[in-house]
Tab-separated table of C-alpha atoms in Angstrom:
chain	number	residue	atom	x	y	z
A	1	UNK	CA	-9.716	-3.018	-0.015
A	2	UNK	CA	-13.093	-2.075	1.677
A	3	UNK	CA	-15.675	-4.997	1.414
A	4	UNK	CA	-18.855	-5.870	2.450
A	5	UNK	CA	-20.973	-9.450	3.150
A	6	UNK	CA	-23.976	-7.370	3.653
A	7	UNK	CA	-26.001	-9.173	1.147
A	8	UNK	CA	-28.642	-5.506	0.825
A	9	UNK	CA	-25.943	-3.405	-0.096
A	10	UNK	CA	-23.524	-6.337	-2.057
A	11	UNK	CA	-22.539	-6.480	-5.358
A	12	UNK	CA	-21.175	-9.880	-6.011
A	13	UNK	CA	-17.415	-10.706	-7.635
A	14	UNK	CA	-17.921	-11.560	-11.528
A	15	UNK	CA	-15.107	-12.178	-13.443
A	16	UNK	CA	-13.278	-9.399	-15.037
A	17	UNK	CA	-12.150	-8.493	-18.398
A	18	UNK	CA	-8.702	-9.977	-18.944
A	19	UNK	CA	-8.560	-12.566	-16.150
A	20	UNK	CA	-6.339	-14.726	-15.620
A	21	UNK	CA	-5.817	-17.275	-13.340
A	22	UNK	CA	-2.122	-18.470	-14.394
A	23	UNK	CA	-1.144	-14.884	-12.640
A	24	UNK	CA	-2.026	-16.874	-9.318
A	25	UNK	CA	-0.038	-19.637	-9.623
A	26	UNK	CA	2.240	-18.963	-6.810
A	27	UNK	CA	-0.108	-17.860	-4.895
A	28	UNK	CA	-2.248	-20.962	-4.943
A	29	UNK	CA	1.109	-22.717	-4.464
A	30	UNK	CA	1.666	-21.356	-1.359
A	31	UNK	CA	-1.785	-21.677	-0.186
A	32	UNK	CA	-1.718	-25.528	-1.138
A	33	UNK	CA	2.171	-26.060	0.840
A	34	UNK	CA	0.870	-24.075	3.823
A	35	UNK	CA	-2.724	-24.353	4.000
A	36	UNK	CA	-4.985	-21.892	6.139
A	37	UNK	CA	-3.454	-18.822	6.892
A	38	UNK	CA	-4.718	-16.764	10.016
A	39	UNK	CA	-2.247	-13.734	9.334
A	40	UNK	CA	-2.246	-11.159	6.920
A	41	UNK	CA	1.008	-10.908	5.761
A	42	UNK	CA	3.764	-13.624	5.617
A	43	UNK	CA	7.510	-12.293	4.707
A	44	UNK	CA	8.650	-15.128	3.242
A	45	UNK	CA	5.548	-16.454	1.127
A	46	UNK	CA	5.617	-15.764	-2.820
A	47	UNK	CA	2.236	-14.302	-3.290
A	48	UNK	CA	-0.713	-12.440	-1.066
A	49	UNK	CA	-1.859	-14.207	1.843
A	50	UNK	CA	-5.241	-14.880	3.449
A	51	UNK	CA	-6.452	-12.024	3.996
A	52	UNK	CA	-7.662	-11.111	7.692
A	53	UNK	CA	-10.578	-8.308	7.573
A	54	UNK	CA	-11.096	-5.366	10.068
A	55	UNK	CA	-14.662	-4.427	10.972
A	56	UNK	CA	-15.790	-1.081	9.611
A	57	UNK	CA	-18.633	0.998	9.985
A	58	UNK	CA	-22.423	-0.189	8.133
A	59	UNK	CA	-20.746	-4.282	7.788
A	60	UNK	CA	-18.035	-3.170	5.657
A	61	UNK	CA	-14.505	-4.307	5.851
A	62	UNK	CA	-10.991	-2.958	5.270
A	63	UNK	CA	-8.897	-5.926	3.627
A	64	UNK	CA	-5.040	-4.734	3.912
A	65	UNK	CA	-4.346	-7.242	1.251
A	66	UNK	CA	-3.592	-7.977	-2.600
A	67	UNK	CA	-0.589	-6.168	-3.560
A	68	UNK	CA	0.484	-6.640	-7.420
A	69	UNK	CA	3.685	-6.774	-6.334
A	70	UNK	CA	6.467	-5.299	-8.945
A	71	UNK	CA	4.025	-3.235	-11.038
A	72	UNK	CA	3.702	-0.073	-9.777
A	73	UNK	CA	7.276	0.576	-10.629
A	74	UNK	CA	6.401	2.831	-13.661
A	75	UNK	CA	3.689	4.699	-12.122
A	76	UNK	CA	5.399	7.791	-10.298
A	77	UNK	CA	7.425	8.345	-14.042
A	78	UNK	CA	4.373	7.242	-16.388
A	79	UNK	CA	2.052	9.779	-18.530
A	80	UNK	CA	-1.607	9.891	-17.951
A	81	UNK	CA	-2.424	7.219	-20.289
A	82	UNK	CA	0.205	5.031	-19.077
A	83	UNK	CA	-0.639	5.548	-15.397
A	84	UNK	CA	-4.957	4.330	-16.386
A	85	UNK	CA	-3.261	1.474	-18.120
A	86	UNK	CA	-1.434	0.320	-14.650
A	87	UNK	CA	-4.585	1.341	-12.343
A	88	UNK	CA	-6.399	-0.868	-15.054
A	89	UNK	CA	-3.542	-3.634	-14.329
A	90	UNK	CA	-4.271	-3.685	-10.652
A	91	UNK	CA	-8.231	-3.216	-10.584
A	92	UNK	CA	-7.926	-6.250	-12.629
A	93	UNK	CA	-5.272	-8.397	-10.245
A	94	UNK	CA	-7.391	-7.654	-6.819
A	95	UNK	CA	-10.645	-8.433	-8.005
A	96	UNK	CA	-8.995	-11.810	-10.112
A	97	UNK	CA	-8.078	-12.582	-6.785
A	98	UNK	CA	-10.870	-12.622	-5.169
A	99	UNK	CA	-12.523	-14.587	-7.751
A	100	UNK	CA	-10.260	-17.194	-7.918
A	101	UNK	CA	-10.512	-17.968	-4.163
A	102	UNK	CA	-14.301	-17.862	-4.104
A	103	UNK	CA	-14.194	-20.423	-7.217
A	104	UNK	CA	-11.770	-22.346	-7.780
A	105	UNK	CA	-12.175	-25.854	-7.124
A	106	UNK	CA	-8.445	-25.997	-5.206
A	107	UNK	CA	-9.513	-23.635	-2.813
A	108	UNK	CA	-9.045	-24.641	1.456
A	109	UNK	CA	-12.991	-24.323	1.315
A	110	UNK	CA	-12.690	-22.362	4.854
A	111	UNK	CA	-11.369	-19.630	2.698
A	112	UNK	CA	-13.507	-19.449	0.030
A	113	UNK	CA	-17.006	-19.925	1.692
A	114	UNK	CA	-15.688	-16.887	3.649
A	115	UNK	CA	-14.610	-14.409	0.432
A	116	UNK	CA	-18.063	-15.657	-1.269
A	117	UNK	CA	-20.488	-12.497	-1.189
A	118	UNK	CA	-17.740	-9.519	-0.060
A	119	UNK	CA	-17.303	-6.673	-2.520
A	120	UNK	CA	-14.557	-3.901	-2.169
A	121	UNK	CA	-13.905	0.000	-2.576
A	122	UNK	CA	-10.390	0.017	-3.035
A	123	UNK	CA	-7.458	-1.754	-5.765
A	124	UNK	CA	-7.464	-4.747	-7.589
A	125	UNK	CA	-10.557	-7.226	-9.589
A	126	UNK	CA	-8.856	-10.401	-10.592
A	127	UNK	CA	-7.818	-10.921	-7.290
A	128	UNK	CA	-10.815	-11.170	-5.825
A	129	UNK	CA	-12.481	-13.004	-8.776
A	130	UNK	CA	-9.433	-15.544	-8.799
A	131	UNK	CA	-10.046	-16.397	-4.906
A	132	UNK	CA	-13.988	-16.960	-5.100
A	133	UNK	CA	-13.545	-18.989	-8.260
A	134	UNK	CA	-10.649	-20.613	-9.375
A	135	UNK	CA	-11.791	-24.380	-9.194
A	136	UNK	CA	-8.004	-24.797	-7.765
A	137	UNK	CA	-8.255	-23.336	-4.920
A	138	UNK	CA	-7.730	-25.363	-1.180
A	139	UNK	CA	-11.449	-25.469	-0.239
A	140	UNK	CA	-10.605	-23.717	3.306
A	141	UNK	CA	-9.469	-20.902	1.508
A	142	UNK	CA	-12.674	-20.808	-0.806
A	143	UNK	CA	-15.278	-20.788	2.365
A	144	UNK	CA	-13.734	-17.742	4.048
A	145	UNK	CA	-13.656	-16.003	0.711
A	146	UNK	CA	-17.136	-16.620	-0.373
A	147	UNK	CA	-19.713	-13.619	0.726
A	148	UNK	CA	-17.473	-10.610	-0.275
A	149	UNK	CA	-18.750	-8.274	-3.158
A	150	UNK	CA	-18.461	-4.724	-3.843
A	151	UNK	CA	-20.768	-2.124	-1.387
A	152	UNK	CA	-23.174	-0.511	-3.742
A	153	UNK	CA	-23.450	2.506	-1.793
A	154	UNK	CA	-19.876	3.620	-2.474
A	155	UNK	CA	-17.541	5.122	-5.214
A	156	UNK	CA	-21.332	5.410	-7.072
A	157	UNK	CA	-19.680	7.812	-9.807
A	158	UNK	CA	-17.106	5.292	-10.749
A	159	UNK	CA	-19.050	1.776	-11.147
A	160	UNK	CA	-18.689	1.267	-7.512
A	161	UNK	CA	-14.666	1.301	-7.737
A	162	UNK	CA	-12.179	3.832	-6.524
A	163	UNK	CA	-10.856	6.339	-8.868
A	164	UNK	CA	-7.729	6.560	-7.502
A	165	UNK	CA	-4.730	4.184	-6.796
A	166	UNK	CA	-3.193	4.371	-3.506
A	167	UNK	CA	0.070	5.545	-4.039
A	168	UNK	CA	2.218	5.475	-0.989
A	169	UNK	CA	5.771	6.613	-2.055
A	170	UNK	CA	6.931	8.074	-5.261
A	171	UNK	CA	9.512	10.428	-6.351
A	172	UNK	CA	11.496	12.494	-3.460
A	173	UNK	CA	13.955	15.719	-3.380
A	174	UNK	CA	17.425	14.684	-3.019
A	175	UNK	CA	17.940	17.745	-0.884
A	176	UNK	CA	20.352	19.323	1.821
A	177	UNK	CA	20.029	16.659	4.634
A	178	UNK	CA	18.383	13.089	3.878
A	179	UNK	CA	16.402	11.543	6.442
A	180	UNK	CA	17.675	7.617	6.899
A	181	UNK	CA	16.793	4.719	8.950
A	182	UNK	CA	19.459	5.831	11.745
A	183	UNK	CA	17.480	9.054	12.184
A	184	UNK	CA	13.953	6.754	12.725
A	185	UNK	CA	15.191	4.382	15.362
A	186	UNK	CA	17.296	7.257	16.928
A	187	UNK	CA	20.868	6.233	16.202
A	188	UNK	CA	21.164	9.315	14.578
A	189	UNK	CA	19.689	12.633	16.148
A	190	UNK	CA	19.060	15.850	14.108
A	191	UNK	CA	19.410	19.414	15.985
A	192	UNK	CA	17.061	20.973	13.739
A	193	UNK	CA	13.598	19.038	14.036
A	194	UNK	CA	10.492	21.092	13.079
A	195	UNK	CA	8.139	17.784	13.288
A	196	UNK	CA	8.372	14.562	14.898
A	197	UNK	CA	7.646	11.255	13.537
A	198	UNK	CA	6.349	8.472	15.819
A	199	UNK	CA	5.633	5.462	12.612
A	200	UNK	CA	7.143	1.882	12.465
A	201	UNK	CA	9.283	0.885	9.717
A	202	UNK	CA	6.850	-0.284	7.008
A	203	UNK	CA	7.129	-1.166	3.438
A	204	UNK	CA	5.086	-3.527	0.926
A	205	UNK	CA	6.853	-6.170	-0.876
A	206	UNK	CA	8.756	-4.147	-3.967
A	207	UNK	CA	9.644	-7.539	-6.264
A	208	UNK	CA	9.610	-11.300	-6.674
A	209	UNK	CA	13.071	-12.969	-6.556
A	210	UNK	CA	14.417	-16.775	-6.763
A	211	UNK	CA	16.456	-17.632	-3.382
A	212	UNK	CA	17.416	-21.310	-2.712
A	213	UNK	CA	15.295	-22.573	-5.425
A	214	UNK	CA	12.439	-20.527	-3.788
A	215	UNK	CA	10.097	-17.244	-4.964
A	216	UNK	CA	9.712	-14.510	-2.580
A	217	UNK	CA	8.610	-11.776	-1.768
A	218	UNK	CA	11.675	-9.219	-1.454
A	219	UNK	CA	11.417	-5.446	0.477
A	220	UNK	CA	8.375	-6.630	2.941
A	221	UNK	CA	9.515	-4.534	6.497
A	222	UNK	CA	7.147	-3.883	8.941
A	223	UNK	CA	8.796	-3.538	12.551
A	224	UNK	CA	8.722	-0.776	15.397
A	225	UNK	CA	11.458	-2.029	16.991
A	226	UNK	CA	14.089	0.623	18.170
A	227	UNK	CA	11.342	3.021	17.031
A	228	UNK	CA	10.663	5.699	19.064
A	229	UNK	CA	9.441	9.419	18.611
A	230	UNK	CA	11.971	11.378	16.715
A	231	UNK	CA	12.593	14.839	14.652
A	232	UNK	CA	12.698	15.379	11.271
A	233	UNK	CA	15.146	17.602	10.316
A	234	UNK	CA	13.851	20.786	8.599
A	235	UNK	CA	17.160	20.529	6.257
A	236	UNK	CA	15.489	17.610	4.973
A	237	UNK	CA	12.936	19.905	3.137
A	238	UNK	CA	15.235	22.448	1.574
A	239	UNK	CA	16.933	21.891	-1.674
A	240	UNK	CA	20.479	21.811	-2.532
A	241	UNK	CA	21.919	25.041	-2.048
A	242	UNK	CA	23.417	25.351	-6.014
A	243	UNK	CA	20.034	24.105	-7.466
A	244	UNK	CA	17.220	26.420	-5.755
A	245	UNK	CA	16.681	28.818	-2.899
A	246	UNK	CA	13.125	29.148	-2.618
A	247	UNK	CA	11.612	26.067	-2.516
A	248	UNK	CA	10.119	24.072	0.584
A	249	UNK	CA	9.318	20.223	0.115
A	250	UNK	CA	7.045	19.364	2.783
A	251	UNK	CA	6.006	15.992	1.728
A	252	UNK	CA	8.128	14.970	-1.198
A	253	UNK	CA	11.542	15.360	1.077
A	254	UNK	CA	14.606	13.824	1.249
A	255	UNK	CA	14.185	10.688	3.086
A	256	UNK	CA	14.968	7.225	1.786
A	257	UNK	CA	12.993	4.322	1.157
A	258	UNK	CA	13.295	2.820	4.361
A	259	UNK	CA	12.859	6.089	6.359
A	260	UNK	CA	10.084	7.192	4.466
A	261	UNK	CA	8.003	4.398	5.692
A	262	UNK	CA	7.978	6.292	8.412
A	263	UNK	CA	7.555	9.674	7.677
A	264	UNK	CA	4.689	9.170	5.344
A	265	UNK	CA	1.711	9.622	7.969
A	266	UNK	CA	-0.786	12.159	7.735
A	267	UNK	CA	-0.347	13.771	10.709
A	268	UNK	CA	3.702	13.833	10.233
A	269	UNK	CA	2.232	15.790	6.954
A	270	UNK	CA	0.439	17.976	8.859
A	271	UNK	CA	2.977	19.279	11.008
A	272	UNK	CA	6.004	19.136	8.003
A	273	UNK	CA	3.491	21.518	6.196
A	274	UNK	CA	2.930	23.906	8.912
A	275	UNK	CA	6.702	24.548	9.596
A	276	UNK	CA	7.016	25.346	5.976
A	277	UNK	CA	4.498	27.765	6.156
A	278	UNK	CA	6.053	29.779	8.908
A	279	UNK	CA	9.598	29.131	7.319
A	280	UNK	CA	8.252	30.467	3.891
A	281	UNK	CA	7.299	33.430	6.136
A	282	UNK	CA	10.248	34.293	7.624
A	283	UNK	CA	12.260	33.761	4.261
A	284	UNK	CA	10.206	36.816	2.702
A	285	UNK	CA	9.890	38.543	5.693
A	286	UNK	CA	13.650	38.768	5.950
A	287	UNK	CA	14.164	38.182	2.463
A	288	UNK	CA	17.008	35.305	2.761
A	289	UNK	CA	17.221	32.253	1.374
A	290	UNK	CA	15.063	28.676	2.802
A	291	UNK	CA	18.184	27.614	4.132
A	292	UNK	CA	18.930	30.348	6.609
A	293	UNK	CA	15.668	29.871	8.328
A	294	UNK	CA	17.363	26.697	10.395
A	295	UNK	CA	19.321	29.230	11.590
């Protein structure tokens, strides 16, 4: 989420429509058992931690934080009116949170004087709302929320909000040759590599489950251990041999979860999508078939 404190171009937190602060329970739990958190992410912890801000350009702020965890699920399958219905969902959540920290009363105050007065670009309103307000809140937690609003300068089409949802991962080709974990930390080596991939291991939590009498937060990897620069096989883009023959999946390939982490960067994009190019080239130059061009 991109925030600012700068009090000319702020919009401050109000609450939204359909808040509520019973969705932050176990967040506020977890805040009141641990107290002040100086990381941004905590593998173990039921709910979103403190966040930690980076410094952007004209006092703004990226906050990496806020994930509704479990309820994106439907998204990449949803229709159009079911997909605004879960943006809605998480618009609501991040700016609840940030509410609730700047006011309630159970708040660390550190945390919520801090959120008090920052506004964001990006995800979820009852988040925010939930950690500047929510009278709950550990008072350290309410003074580093309060001064966070919403920059009035951007997303000036849209209320100041983003139109979009950050989706990082959605539906992929089951294709030819499927990228794993072994191929990212180098266990396994492909002869065919048209790009290389550089990326830790990262995913966001995926789902909430009960271990030991405990809630956490289940699928959370970020690591770059054993990760090193490595190819991407260009079999990983071609379909199945009995279910197409001239089709090229640049970004959608066949990777899994874990492995796609990975993969997913911009630049990695970049270079999967050239290499397609020139293999679509050669496959109607020569008129063969995708899969001969690894030949």
């Amino acid at each position: 989420m991109c925030l600012t404190n700068d009090t000319r171009i702020r919009i401050n937190i109000t609450k939204p429509d359909g808040y509520d602060p019973a969705i932050f329970e176990l967040y506020l739990r977890d805040l009141l058992a641990k107290g002040h958190h100086n990381k941004t992410s905590d593998l173990n912890a039921p709910g979103p931690q403190l966040p930690g801000y980076s410094p952007m350009p004209h006092n703004k702020s990226d906050y990496n934080m806020g994930d509704y965890v479990g309820m994106n699920h439907d998204y990449a399958n949803a229709s159009y009116e079911v997909r605004q219905k879960i943006f809605n969902q998480h618009k609501t959540y991040s700016l609840g949170l940030i509410y609730f920290m700047q006011n309630d009363p159970r708040m660390p105050k550190v945390t919520k004087s801090h959120m008090v007065g920052w506004g964001l670009k990006v995800t979820n309103l009852g988040l925010i709302y939930f950690m500047q307000n929510d009278p709950r809140m550990p008072k350290v937690t309410k003074s580093h929320m309060v001064g966070w609003g919403l920059p009035n300068d951007e997303f000036v089409d849209t209320d100041h909000w983003t139109p979009a949802l950050y989706v990082r991962e959605a539906r992929r080709m089951i294709g030819t040759y499927i990228m794993t974990e072994n191929n990212v930390v180098n266990k396994t080596r492909v002869t065919d590599g048209i790009a290389t991939g550089s990326y830790s291991l990262d995913s966001h939590s995926t789902q909430n489950i009960v271990w030991k009498g405990m809630v956490k937060n289940e699928g959370c990897v970020s690591t770059a251990e054993g990760v090193h620069p490595y190819p991407i096989s260009y079999q990983s883009m071609t379909p199945k041999h009995m279910e197409a023959h001239n089709v090229l999946v640049p970004v959608c390939l066949s990777a899994s979860h874990i492995a796609y982490g990975s993969i997913r960067m911009e630049p990695v994009f970049m270079m999967l999508g050239e290499a397609a190019g020139a293999a679509a080239h050669l496959a109607l130059d020569e008129d063969v078939m995708v899969h001969r061009d690894a030949k």
